[in-house]
Coordinates of C-alpha atoms in Angstrom, one line a residue:
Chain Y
X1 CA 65.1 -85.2 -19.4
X2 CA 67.6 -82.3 -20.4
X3 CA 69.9 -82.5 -23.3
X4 CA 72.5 -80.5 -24.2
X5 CA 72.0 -77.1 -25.9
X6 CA 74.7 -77.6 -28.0
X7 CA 77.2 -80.5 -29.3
X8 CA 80.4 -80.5 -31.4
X9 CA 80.5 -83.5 -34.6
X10 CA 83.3 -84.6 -35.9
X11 CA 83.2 -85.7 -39.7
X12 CA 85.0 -88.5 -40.3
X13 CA 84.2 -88.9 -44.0
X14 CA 87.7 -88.0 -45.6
X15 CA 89.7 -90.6 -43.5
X16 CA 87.5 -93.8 -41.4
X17 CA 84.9 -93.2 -45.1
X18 CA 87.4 -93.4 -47.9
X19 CA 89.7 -95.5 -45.9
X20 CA 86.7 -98.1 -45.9
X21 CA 85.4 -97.7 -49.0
X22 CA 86.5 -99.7 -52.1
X23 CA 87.0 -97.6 -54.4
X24 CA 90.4 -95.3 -54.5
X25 CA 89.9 -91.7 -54.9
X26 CA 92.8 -88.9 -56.2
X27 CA 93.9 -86.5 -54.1
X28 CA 92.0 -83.7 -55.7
X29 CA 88.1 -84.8 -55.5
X30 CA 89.5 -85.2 -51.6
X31 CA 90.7 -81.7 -51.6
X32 CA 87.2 -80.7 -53.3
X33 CA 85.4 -83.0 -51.1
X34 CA 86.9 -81.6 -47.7
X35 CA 86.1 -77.6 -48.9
X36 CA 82.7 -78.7 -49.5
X37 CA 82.5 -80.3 -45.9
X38 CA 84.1 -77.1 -44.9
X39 CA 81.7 -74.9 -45.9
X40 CA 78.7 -76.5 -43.6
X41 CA 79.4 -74.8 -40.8
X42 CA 81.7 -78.8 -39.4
X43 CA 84.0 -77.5 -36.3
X44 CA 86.3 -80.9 -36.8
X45 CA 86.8 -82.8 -40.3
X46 CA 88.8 -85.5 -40.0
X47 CA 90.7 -86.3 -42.9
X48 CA 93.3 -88.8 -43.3
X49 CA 96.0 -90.7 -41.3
X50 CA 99.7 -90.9 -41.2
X51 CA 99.8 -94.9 -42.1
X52 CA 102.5 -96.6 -44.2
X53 CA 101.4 -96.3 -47.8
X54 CA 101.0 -100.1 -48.1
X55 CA 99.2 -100.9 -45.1
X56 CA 96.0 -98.4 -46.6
X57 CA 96.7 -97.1 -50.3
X58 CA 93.6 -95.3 -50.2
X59 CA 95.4 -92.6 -48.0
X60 CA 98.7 -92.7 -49.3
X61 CA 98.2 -89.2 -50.2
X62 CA 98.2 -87.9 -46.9
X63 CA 101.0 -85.4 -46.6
X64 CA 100.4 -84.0 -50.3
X65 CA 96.9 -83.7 -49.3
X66 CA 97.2 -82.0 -45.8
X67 CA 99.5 -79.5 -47.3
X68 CA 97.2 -78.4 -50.2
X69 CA 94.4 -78.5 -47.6
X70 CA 92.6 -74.4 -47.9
X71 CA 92.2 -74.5 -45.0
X72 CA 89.4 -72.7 -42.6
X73 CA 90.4 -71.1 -39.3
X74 CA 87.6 -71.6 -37.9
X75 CA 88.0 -75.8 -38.3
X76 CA 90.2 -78.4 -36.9
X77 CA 91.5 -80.4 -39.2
X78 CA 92.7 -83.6 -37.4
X79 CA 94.2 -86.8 -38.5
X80 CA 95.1 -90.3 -37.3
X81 CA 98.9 -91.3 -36.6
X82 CA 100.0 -94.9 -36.0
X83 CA 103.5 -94.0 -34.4
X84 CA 106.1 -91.5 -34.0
X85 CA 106.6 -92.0 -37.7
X86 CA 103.3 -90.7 -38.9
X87 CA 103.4 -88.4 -35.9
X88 CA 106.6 -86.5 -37.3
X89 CA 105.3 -86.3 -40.5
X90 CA 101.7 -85.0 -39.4
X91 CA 103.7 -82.4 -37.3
X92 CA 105.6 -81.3 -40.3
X93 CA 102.7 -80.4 -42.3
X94 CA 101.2 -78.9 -39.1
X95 CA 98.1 -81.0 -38.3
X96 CA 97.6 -79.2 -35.2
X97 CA 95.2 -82.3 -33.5
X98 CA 96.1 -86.1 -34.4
X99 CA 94.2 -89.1 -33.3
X100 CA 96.0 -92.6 -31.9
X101 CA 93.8 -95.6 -31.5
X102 CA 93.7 -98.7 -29.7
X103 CA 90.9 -101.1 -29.0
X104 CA 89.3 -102.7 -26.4
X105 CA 89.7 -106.3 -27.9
X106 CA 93.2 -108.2 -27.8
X107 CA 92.0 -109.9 -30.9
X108 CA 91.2 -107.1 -32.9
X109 CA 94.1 -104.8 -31.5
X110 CA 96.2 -107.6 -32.7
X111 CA 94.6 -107.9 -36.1
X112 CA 94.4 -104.3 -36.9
X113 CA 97.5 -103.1 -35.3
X114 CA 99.7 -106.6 -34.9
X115 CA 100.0 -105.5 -31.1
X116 CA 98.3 -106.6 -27.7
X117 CA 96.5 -103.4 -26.2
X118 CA 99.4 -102.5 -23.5
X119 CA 102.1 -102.1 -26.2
X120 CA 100.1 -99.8 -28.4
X121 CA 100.0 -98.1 -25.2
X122 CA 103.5 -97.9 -24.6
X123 CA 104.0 -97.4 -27.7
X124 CA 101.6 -94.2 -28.1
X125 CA 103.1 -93.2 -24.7
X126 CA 105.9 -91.0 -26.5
X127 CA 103.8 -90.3 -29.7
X128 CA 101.3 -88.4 -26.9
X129 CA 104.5 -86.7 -25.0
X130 CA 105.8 -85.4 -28.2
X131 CA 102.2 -84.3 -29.3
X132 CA 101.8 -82.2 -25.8
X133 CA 105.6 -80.6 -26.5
X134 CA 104.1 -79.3 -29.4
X135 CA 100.3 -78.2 -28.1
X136 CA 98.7 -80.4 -30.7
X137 CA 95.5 -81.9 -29.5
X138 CA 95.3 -85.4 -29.5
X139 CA 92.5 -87.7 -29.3
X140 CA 92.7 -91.1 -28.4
X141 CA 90.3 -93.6 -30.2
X142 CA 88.7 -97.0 -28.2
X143 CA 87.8 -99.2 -31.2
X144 CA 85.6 -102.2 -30.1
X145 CA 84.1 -100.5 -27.4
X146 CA 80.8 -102.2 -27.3
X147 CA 81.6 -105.0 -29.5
X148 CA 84.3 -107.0 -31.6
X149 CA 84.0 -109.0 -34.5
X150 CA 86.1 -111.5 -32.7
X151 CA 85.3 -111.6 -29.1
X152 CA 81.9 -110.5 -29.4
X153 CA 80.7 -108.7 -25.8
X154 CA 83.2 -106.4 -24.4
X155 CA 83.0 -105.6 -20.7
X156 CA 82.0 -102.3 -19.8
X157 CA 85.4 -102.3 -17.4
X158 CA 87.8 -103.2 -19.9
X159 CA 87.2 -100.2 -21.5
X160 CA 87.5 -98.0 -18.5
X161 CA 90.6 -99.1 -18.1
X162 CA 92.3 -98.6 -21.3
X163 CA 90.1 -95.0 -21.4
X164 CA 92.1 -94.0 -18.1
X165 CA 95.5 -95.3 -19.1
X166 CA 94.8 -92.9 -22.4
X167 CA 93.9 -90.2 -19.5
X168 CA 96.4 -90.7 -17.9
X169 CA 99.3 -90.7 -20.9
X170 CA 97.4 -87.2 -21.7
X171 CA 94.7 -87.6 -24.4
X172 CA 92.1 -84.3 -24.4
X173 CA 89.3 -86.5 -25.5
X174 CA 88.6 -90.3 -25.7
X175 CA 86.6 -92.0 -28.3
X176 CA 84.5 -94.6 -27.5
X177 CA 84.4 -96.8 -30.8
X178 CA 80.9 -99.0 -31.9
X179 CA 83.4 -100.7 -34.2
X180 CA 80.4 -103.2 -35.2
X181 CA 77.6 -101.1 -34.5
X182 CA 75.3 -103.9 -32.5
X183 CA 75.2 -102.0 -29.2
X184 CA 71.8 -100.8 -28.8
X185 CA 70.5 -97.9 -26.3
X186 CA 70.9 -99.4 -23.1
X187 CA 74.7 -101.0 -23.7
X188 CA 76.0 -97.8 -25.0
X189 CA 74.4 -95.9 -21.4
X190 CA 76.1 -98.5 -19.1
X191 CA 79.5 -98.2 -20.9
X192 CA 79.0 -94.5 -20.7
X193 CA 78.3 -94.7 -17.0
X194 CA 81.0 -96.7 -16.5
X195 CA 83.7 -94.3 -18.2
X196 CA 82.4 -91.1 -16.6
X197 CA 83.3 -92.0 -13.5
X198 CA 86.9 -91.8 -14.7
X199 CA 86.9 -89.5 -17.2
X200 CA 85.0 -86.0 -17.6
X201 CA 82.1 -85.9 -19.2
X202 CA 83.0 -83.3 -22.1
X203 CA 85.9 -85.0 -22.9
X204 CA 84.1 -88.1 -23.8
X205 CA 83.2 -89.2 -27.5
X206 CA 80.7 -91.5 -29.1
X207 CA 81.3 -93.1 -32.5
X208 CA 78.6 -95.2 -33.2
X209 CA 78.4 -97.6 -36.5
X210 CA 75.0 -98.0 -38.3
X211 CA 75.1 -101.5 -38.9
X212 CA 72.0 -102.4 -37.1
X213 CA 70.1 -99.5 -37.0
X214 CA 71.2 -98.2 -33.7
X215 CA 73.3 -95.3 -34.2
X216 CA 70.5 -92.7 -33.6
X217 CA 68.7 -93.8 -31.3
X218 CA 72.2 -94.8 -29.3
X219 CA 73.0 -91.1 -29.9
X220 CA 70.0 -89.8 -28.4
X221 CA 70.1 -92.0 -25.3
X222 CA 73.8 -90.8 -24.4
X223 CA 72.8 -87.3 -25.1
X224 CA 70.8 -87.8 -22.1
X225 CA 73.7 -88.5 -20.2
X226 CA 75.5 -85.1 -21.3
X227 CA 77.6 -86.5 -24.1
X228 CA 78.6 -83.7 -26.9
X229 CA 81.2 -85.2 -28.6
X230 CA 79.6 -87.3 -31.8
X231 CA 81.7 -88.7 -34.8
X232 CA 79.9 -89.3 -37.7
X233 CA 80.5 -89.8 -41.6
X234 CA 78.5 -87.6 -44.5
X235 CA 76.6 -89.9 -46.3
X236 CA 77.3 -92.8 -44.0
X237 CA 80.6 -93.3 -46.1
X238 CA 82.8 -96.2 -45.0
X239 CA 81.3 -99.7 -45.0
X240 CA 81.8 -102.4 -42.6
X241 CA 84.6 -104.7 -43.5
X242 CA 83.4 -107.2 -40.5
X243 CA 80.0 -107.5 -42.2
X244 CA 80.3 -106.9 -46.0
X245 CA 77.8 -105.2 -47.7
X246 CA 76.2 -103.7 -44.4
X247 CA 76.0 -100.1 -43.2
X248 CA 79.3 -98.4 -41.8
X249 CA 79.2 -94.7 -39.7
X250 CA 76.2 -93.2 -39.0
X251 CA 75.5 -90.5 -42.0
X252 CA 76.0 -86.9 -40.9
X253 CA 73.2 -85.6 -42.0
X254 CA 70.9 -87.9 -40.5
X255 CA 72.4 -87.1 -37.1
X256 CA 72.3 -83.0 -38.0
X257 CA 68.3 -83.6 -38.7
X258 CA 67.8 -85.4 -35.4
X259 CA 69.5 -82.8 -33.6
X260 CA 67.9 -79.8 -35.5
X261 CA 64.9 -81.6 -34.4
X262 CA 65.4 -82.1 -30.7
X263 CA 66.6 -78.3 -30.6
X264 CA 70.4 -79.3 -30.4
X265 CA 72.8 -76.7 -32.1
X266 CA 75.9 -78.0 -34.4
X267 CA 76.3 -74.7 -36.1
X268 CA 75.9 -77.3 -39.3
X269 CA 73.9 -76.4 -42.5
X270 CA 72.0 -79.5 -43.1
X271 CA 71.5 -78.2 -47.0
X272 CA 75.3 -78.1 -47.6
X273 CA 76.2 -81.1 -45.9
X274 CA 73.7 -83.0 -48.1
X275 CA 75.4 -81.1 -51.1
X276 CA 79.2 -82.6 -49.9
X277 CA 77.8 -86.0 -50.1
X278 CA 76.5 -85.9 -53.0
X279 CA 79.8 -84.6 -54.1
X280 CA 81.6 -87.7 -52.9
X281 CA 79.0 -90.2 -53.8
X282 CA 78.7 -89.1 -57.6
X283 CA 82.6 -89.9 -58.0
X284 CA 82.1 -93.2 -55.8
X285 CA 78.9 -94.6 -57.6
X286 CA 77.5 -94.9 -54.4
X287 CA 74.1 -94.3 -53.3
X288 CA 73.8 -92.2 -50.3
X289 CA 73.3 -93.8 -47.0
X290 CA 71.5 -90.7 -45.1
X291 CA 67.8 -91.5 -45.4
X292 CA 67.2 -87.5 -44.9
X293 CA 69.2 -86.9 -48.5
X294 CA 67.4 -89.8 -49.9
X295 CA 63.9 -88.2 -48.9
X296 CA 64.6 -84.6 -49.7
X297 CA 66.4 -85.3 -53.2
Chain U
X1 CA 64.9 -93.9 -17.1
X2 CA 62.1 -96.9 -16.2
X3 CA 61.4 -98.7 -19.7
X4 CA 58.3 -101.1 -19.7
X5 CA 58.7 -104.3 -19.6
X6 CA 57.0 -105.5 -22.2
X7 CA 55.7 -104.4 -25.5
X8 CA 53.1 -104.9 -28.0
X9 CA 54.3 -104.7 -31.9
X10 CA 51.5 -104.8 -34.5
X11 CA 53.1 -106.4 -37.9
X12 CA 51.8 -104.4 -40.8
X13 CA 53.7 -105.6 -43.4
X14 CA 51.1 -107.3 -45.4
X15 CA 48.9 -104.6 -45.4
X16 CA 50.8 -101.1 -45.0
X17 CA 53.9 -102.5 -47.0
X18 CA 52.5 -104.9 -49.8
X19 CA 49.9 -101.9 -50.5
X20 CA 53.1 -99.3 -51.3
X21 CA 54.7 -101.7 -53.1
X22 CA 54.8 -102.0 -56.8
X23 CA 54.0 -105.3 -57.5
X24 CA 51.0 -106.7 -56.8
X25 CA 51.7 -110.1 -54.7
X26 CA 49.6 -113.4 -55.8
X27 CA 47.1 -114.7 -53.2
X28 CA 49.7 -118.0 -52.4
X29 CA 52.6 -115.3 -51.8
X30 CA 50.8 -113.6 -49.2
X31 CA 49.0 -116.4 -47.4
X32 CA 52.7 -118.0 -47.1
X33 CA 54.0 -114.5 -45.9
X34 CA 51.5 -114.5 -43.0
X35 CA 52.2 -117.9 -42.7
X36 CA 55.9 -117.0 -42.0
X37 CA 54.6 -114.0 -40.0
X38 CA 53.0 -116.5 -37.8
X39 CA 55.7 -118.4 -36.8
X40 CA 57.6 -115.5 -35.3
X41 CA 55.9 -114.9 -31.9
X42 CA 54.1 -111.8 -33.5
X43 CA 50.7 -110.9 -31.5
X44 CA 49.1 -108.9 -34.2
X45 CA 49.5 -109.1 -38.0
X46 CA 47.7 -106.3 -40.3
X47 CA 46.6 -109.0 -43.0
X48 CA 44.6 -106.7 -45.4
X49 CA 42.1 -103.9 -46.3
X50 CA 38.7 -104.2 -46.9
X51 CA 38.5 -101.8 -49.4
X52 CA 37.3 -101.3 -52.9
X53 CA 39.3 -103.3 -55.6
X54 CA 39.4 -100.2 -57.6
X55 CA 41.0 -97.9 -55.3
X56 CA 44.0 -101.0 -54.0
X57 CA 44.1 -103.5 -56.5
X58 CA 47.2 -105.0 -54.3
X59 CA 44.7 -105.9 -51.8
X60 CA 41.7 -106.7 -54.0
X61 CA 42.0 -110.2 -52.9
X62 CA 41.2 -109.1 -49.1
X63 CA 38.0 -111.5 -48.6
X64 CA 39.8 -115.0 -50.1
X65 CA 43.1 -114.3 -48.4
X66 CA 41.5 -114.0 -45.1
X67 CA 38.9 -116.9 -45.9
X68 CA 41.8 -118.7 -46.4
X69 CA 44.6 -117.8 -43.8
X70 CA 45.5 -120.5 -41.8
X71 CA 45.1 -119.1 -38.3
X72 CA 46.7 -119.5 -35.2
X73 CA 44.6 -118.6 -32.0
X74 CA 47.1 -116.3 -30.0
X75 CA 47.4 -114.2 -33.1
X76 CA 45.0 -111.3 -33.6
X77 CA 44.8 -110.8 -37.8
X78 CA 43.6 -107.7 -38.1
X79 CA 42.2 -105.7 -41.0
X80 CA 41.2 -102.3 -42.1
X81 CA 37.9 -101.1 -43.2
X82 CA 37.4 -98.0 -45.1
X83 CA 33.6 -97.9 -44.5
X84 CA 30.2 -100.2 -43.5
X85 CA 30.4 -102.0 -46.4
X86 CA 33.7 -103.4 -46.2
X87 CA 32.9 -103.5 -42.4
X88 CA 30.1 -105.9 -43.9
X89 CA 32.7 -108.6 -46.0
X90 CA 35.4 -108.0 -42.7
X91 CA 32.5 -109.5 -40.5
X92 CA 31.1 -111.9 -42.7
X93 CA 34.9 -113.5 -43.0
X94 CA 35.3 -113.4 -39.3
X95 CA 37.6 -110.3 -38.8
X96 CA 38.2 -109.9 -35.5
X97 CA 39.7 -106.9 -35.0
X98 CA 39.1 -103.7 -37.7
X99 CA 40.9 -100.8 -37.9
X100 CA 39.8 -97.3 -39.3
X101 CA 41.5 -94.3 -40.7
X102 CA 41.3 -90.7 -40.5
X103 CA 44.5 -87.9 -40.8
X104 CA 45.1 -84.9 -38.5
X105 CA 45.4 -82.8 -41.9
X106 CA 42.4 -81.9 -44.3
X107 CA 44.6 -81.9 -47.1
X108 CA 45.6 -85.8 -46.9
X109 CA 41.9 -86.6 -45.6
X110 CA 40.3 -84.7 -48.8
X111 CA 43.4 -86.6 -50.9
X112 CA 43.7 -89.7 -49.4
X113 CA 39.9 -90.9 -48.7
X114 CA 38.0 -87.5 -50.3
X115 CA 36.2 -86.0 -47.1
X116 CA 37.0 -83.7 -44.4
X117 CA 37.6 -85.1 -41.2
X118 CA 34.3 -84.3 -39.6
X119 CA 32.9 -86.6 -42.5
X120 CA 35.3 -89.3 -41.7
X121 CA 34.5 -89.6 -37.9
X122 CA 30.9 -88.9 -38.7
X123 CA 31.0 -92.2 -41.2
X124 CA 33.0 -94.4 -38.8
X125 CA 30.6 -93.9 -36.0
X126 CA 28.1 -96.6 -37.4
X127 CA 31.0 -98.7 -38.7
X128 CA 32.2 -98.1 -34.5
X129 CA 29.0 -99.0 -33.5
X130 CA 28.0 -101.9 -35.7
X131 CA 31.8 -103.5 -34.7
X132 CA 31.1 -102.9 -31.0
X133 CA 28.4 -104.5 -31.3
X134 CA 29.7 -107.7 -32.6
X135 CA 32.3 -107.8 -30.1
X136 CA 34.9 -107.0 -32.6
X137 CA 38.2 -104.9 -31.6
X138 CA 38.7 -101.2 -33.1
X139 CA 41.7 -99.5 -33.6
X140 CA 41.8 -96.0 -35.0
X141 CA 44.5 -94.2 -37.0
X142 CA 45.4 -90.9 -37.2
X143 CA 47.6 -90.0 -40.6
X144 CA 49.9 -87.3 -40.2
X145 CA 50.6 -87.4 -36.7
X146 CA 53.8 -85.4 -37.2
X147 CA 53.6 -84.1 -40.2
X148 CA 51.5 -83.5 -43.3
X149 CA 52.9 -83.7 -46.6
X150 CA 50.4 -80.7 -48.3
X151 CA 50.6 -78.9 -44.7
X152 CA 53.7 -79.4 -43.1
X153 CA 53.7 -79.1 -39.5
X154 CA 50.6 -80.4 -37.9
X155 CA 49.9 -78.8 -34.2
X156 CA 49.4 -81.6 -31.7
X157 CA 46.4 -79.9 -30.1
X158 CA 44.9 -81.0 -33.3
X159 CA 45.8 -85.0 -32.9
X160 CA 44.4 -84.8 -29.8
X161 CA 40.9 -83.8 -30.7
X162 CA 40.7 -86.1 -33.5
X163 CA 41.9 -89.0 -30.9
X164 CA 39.2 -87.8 -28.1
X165 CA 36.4 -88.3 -30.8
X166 CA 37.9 -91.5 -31.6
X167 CA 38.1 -92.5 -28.1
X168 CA 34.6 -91.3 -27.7
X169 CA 33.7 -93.0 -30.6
X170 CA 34.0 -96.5 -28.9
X171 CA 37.8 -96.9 -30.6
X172 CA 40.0 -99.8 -28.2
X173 CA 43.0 -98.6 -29.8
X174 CA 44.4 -95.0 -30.9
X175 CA 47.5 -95.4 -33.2
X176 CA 49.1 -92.1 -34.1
X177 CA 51.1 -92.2 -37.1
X178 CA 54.1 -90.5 -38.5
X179 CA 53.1 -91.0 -42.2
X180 CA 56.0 -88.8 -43.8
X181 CA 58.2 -89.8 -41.3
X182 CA 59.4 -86.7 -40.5
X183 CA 59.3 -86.2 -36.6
X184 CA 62.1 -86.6 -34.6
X185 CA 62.5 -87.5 -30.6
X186 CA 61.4 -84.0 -29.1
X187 CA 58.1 -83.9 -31.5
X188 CA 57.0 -87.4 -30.8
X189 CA 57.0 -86.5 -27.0
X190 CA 55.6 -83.5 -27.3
X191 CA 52.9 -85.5 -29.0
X192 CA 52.2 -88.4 -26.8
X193 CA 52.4 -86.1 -23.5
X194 CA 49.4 -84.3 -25.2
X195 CA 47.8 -87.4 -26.3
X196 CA 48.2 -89.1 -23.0
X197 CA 46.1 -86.2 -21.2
X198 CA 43.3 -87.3 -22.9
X199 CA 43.8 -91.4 -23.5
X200 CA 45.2 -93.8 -21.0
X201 CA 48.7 -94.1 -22.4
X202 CA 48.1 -98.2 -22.6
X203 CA 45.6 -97.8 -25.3
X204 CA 48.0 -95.4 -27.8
X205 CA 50.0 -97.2 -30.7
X206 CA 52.5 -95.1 -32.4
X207 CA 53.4 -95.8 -36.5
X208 CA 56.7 -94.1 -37.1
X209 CA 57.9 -94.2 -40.8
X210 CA 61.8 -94.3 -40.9
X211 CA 62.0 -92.0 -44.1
X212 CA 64.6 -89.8 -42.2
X213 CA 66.1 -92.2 -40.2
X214 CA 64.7 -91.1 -36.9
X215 CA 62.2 -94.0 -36.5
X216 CA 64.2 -96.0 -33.9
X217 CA 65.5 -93.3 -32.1
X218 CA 61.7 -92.0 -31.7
X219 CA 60.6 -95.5 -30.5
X220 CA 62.9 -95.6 -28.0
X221 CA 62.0 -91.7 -26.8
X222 CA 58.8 -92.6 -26.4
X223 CA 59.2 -96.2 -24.6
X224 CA 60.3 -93.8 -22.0
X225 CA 56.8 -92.3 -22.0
X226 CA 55.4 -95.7 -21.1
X227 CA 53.7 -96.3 -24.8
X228 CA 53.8 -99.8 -25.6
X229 CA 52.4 -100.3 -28.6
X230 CA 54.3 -100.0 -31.6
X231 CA 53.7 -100.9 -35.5
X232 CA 56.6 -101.7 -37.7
X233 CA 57.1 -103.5 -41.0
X234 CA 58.7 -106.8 -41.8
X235 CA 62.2 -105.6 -43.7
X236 CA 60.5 -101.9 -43.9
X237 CA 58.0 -103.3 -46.6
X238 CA 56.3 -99.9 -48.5
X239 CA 58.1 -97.1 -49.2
X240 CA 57.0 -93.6 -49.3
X241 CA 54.5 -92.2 -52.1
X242 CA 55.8 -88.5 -50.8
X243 CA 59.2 -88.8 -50.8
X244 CA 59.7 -91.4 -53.9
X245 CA 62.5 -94.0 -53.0
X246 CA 62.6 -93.1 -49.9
X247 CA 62.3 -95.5 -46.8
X248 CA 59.2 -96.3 -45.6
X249 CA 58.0 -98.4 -42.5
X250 CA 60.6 -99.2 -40.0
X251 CA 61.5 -102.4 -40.4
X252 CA 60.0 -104.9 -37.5
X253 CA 63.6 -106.8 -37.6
X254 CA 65.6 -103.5 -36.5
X255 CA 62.6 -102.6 -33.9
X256 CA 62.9 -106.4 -32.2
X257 CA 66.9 -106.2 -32.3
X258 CA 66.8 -102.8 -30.2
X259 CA 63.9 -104.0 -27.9
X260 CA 66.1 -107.3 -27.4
X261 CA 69.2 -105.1 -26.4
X262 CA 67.2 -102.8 -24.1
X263 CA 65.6 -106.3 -22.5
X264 CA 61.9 -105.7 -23.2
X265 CA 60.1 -108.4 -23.9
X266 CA 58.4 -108.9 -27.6
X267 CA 57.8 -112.5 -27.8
X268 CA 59.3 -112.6 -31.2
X269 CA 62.1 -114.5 -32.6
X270 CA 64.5 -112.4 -34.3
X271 CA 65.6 -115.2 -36.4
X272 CA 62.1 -116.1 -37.8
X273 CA 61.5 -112.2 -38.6
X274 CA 64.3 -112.2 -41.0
X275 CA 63.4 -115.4 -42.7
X276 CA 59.7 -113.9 -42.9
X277 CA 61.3 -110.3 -44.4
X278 CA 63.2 -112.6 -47.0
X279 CA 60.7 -114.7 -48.5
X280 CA 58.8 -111.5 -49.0
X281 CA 61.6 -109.8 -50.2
X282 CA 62.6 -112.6 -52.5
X283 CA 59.2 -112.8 -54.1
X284 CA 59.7 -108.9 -54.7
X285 CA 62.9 -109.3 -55.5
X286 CA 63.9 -106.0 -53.5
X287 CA 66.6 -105.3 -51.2
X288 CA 66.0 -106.1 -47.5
X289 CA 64.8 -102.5 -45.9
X290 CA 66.0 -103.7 -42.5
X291 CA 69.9 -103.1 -41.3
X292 CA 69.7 -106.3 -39.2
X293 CA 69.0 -108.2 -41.8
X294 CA 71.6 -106.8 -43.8
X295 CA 74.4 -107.0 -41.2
X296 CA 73.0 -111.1 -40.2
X297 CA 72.3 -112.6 -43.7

């Protein structure tokens, strides 16, 4: 079975971690926080989105902090945008790759974005034109893809379809979202069998919670089917909201050391990486959530 | 990629968790443990170790815990022995199935039972013998499968002459274990392709430790090998003496949720495991080591 001999991670940490985690953190020990991630060898740090200020505090800081970003030429720095709003101001500062998202669940597109699926499409429709005007990348995020804390099972096709609507509105990669993380192996395969008959292959991402365990060894199985595109979140920052108390993203460095293992190369230093979560968990009071940092410090 | 049907998990909770645990756990604790363990579908339960008082006082009580188990007749309770004379009590009691322990690292032998690994095998082979001859089952371990922690690395040539002797030995079972659990996907299957030259694949039991994280993932790598024999720990009972803190066994709950998902039959009921894992825990008064458990309860 032949995996790939290389794979791109995207670090998620600064935006789906903090924006999930309870405790608020200033602007600066972000700033800190992101040059540390910076300095592992990451090729994409996501970190923060252009939301209204009420609906998530915790990244109310966003323009201040993508402007005082030192940023590395070498890394993309990406962020989320809601609408044209958050788009406008993300294309001030010059994020240069945002992220739109939309789920797979009526139920949960409607909680989390108080919209059925087909208007956030619509409405992302211009958000994506005006991205393309501008050559900024944009990446468009599938939450609930194997899962949703209100419908439970989500067909495999249902997904397809929103995945080629996003295609089709011009999205460079799509992000298939284990919002809940209770797909295991074989349900993550089938979904990806399903989407890369519509999509390319290299232009499809996995982002796989850890809430049951899964996230590695979903990871490994889709790496068998040529996926190398993997979000993940250093220290496994970001709980579960749907699940309280249970585990969130799949920890960065837990991935890097499976991948170092199987031969894989991220270009990431696993030592620094470890170092950046401990950076971010000594502010949060929060014990890490990479077994690897918990068995080599 | 053709997984097998069915599987074989060995719990080994009561013996290879309650023995790395701090507190030591009153007779009544563990016979109602077991009791729980019982009730889950489980086919094999390690119960105990036959082993000097001195050296495990945790399991001291080996001979009036299994006197007094209350036994159900599709479950194998099996025990280790550490040499003839606790081969001798493990009889007397009616054991039925023993298992015995060597390492694929000098270091750990000479640490962990003070003789070289000749001397090991040369000192089971009575113990083999005498078992045989009272129709009792024999599974042999092998410490530091993957990994050694005085060596490091162990070279998988050397596993497989250590699991030839065993097999020659008269051994039913060889169950190669990741004691540091440091291996990841590629290594295991490197292993068990050169184990499997030498022992019919349905007679090899693999032990993965989730220290790293990378248990799961490594089960489900080598499922696709055709093992089918797995050990795992109720709510990944016993941590790590190496790695202090660390993880230790996988926990059974997280092994039976993935085997569910990929559709290979176990036998267990998921719901029963966790109630098992928290009576245990509760007794301990630990955290659950399991991310089912944490995400269901």
């Amino acid at each position: 079975m032949s995996l790939p001999e290389k794979i791109k991670l995207v670090e998620v940490g600064p935006r789906d971690g903090l924006q999930n985690e309870s405790r608020s953190v200033p602007t600066a020990i972000k700033l800190e926080f992101i040059k540390c991630l910076s300095q592992t060898g990451l090729q994409v740090i996501e970190t923060t989105s252009f939301v209204s200020k009420k609906k998530i505090p915790q990244l109310a800081d966003h323009k201040e902090l993508f402007q005082a970003l030192d940023k590395n030429n070498n890394i993309t720095y990406s962020a989320l945008v809601p609408n044209m709003q958050g788009f406008i101001t993300a294309k001030q500062v010059g994020v240069t790759e945002i992220a739109i998202f939309t789920a797979a669940s009526e139920s949960f597109t409607g909680h989390n974005i108080n919209c059925s699926i087909a208007q956030s499409l619509q409405n992302y429709g211009s958000v994506i034109s005006a991205a393309k005007a501008a050559h900024i990348r944009v990446r468009g995020y599938i939450s609930c893809s194997l899962g949703c804390p209100y419908e439970g099972h989500i067909a495999p096709q249902k997904v397809v379809d929103i995945a080629e609507k996003l295609w089709a509105l011009g999205c460079d990669e799509i992000c298939l979202g284990d919002t809940i993380g209770i797909a295991t192996a074989n349900e993550a395969q089938l979904l990806v069998d399903a989407v890369k008959k519509k999509i390319p292959r290299e232009h499809i991402a996995l982002h796989f919670h850890d809430t049951y365990g899964q996230a590695l060894a979903n990871i490994y199985a889709t790496l068998q089917q040529g996926i190398t595109i993997f979000d993940c979140s250093v220290s496994g920052l970001g709980g579960c909201p749907y699940a309280p108390g249970a585990t969130g993203n799949v920890a960065s460095e837990d991935v890097v050391y499976m991948l170092n293992g199987l031969g894989i190369e991220t270009g990431i230093d696993l030592d620094k990486l470890i170092v950046a979560g401990q950076y971010i968990d000594k502010f949060l009071q929060r014990n890490t959530g990479s077994k690897v940092t918990r068995a080599l410090r």
